[in-house]
mmCIF file of N, CA and C in Angstrom:
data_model
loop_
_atom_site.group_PDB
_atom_site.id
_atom_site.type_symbol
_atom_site.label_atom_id
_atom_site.label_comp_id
_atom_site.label_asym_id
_atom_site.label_seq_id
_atom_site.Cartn_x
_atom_site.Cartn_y
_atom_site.Cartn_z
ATOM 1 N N UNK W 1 131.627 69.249 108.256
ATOM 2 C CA UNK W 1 131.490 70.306 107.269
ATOM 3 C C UNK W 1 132.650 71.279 107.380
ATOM 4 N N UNK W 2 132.889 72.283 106.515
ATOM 5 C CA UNK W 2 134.625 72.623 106.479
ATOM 6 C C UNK W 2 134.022 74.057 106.325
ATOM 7 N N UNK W 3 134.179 74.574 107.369
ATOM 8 C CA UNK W 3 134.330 76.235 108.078
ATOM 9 C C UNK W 3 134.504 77.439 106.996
ATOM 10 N N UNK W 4 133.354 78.501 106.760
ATOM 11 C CA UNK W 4 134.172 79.414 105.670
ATOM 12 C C UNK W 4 133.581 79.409 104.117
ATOM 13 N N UNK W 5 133.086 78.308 103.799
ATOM 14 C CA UNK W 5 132.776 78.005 102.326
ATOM 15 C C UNK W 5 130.953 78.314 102.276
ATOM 16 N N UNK W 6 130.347 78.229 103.337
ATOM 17 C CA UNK W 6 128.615 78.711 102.773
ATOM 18 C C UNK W 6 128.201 80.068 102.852
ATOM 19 N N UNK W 7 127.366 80.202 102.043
ATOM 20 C CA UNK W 7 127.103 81.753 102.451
ATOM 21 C C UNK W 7 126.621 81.972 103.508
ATOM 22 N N UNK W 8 126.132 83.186 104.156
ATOM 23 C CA UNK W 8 125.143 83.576 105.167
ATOM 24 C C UNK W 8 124.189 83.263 104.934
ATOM 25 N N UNK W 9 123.525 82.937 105.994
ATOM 26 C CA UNK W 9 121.824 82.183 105.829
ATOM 27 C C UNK W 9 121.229 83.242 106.637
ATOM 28 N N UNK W 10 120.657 84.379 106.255
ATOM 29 C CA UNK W 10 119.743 84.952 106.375
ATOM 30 C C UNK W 10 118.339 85.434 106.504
ATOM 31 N N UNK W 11 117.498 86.256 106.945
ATOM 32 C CA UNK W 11 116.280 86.368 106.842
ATOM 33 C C UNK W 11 115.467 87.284 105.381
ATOM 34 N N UNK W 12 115.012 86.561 104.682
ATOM 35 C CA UNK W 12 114.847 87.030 103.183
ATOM 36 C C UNK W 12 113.321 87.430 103.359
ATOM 37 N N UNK W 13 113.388 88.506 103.199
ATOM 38 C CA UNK W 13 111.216 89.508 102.616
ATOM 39 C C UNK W 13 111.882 88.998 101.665
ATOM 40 N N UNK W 14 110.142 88.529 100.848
ATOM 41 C CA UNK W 14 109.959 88.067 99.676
ATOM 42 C C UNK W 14 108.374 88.862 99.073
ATOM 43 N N UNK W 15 108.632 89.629 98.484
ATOM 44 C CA UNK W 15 106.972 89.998 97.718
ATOM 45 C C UNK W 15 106.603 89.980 96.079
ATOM 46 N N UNK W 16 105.654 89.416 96.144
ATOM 47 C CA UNK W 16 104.819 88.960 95.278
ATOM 48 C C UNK W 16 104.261 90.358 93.941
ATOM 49 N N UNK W 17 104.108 89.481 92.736
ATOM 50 C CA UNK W 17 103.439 90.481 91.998
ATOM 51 C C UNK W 17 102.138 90.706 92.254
ATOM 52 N N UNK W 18 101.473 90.099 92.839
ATOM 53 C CA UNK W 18 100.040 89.986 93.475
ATOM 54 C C UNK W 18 99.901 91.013 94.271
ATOM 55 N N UNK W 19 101.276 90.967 95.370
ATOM 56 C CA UNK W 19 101.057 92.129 96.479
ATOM 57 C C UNK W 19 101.019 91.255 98.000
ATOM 58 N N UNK W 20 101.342 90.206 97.616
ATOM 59 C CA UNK W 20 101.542 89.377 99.056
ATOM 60 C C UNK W 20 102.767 89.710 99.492
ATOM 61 N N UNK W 21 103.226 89.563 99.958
ATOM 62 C CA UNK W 21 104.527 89.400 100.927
ATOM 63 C C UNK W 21 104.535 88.724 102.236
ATOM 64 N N UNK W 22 105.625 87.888 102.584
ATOM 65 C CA UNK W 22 106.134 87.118 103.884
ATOM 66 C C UNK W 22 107.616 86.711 103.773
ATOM 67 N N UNK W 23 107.908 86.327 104.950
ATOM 68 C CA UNK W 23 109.436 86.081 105.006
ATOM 69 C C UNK W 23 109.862 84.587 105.383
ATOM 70 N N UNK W 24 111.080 84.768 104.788
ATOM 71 C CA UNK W 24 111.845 83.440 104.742
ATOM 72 C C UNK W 24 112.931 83.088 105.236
ATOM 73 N N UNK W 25 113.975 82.081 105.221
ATOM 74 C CA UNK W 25 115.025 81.830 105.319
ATOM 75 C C UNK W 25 115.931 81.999 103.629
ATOM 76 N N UNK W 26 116.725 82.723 103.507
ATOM 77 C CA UNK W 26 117.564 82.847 102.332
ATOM 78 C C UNK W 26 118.913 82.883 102.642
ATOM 79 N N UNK W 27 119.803 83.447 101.304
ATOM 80 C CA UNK W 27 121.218 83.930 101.252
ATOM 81 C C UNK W 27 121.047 85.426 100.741
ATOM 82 N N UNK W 28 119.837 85.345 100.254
ATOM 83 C CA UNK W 28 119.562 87.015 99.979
ATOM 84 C C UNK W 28 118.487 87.845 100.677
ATOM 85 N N UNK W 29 118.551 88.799 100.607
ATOM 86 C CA UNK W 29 117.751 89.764 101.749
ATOM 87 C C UNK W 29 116.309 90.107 101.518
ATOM 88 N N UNK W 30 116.406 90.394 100.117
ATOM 89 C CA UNK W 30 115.162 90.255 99.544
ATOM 90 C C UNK W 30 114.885 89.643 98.063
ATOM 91 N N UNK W 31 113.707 89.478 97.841
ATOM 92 C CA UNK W 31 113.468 88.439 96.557
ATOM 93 C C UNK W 31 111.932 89.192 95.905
ATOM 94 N N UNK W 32 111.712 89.378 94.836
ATOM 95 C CA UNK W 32 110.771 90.078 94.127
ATOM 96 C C UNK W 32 110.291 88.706 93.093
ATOM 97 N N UNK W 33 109.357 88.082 93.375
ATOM 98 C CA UNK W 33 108.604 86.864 92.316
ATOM 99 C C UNK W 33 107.504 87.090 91.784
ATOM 100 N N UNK W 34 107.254 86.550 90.406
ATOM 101 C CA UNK W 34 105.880 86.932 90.006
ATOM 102 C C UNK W 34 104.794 86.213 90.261
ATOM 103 N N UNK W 35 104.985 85.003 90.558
ATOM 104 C CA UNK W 35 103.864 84.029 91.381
ATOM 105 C C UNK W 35 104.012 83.498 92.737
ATOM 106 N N UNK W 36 102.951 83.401 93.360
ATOM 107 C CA UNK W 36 103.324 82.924 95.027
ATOM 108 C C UNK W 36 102.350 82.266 95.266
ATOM 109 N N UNK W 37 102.064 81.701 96.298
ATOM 110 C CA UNK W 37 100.995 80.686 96.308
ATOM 111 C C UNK W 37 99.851 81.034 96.498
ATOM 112 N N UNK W 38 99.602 82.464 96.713
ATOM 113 C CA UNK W 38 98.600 82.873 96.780
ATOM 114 C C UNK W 38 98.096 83.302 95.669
ATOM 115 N N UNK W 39 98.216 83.415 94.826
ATOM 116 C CA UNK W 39 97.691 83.579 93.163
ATOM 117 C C UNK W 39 98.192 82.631 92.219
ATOM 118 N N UNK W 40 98.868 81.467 92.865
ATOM 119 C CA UNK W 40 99.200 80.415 91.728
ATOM 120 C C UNK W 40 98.325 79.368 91.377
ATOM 121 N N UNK W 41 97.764 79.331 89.991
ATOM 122 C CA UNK W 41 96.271 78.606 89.861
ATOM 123 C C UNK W 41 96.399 77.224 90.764
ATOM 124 N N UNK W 42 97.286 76.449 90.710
ATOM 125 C CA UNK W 42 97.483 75.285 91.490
ATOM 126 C C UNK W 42 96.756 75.076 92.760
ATOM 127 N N UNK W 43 97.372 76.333 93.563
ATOM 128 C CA UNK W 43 96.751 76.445 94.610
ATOM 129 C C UNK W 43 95.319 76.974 94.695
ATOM 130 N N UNK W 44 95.019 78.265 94.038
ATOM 131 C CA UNK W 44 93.704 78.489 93.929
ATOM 132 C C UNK W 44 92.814 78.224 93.039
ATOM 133 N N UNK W 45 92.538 77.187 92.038
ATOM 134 C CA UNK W 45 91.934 76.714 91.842
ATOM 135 C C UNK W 45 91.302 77.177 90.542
ATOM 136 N N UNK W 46 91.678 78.802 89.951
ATOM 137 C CA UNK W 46 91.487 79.685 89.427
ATOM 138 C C UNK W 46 92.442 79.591 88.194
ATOM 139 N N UNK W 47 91.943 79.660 87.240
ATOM 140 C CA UNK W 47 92.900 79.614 85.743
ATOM 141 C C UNK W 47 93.303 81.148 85.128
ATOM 142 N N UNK W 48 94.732 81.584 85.487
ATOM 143 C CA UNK W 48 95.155 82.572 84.991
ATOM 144 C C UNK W 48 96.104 82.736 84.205
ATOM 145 N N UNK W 49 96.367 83.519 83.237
ATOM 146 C CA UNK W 49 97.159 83.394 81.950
ATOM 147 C C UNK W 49 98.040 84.282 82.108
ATOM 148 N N UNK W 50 99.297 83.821 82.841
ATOM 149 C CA UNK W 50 100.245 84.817 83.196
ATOM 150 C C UNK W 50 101.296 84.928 81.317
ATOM 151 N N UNK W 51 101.423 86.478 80.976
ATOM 152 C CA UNK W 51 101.791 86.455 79.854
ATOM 153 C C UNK W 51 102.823 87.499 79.844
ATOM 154 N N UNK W 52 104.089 86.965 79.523
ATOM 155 C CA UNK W 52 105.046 87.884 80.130
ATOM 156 C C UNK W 52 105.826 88.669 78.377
ATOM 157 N N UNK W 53 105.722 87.556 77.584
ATOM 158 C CA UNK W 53 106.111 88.331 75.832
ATOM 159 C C UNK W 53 105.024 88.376 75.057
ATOM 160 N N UNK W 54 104.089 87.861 75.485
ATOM 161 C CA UNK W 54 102.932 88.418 74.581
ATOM 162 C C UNK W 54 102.494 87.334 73.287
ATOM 163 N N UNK W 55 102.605 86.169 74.198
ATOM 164 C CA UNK W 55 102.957 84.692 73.757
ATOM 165 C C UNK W 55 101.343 84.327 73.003
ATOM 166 N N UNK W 56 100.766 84.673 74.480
ATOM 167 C CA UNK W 56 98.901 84.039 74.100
ATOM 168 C C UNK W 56 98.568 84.771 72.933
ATOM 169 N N UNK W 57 98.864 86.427 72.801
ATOM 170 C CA UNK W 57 98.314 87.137 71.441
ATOM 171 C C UNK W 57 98.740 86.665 70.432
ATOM 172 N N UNK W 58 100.008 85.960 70.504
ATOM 173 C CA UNK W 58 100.583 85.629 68.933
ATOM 174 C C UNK W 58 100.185 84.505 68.340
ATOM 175 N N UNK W 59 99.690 83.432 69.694
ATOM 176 C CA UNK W 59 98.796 82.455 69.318
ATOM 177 C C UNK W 59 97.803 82.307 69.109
ATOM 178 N N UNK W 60 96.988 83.533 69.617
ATOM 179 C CA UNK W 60 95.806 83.702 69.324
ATOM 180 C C UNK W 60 95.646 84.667 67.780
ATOM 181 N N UNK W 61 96.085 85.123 67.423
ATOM 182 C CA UNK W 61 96.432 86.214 66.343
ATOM 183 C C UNK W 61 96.531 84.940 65.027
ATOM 184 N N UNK W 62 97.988 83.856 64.861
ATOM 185 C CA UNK W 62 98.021 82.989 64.453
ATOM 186 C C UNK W 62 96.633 82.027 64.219
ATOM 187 N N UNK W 63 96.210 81.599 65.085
ATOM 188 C CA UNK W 63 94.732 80.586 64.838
ATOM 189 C C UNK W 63 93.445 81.327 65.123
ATOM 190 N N UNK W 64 93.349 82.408 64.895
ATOM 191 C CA UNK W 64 92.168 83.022 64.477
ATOM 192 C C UNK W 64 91.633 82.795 66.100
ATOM 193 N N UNK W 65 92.016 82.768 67.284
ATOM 194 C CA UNK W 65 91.331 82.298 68.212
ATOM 195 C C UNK W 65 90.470 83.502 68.846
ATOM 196 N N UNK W 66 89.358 83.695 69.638
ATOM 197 C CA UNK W 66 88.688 84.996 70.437
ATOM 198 C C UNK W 66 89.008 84.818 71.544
ATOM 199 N N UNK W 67 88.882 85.736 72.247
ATOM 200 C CA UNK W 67 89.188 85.758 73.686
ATOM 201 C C UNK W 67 88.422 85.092 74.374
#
């Protein structure tokens, strides 16, 4: 491997929109995400409608749908 060319591999906090936080291996120091595995339906099992433009209302607005 040729000396000089990777970044720093660092220790990265990472917290959650949930409110989790834990740490990692990164190139950056810290990292702000809106899903983590602790609130990602995948993992919990739980169906949540993460809605970041306001996507579900316009589809729901469009086909007459109820909540």
């Amino acid at each position: 491997m040729r000396k000089e060319i990777h970044p720093d591999y660092k220790t990265c906090s990472v917290s959650c929109a949930c409110g989790n936080a834990f740490e990692t291996k990164s190139n950056v120091e810290t990292m702000r995400i809106d899903i983590c595995s602790s609130c990602h339906p995948f993992f919990t099992g739980e169906q949540k409608i993460v809605d970041a433009a306001g996507r579900v209302e316009k589809f729901r607005a469009k086909y007459n749908m109820a909540k």
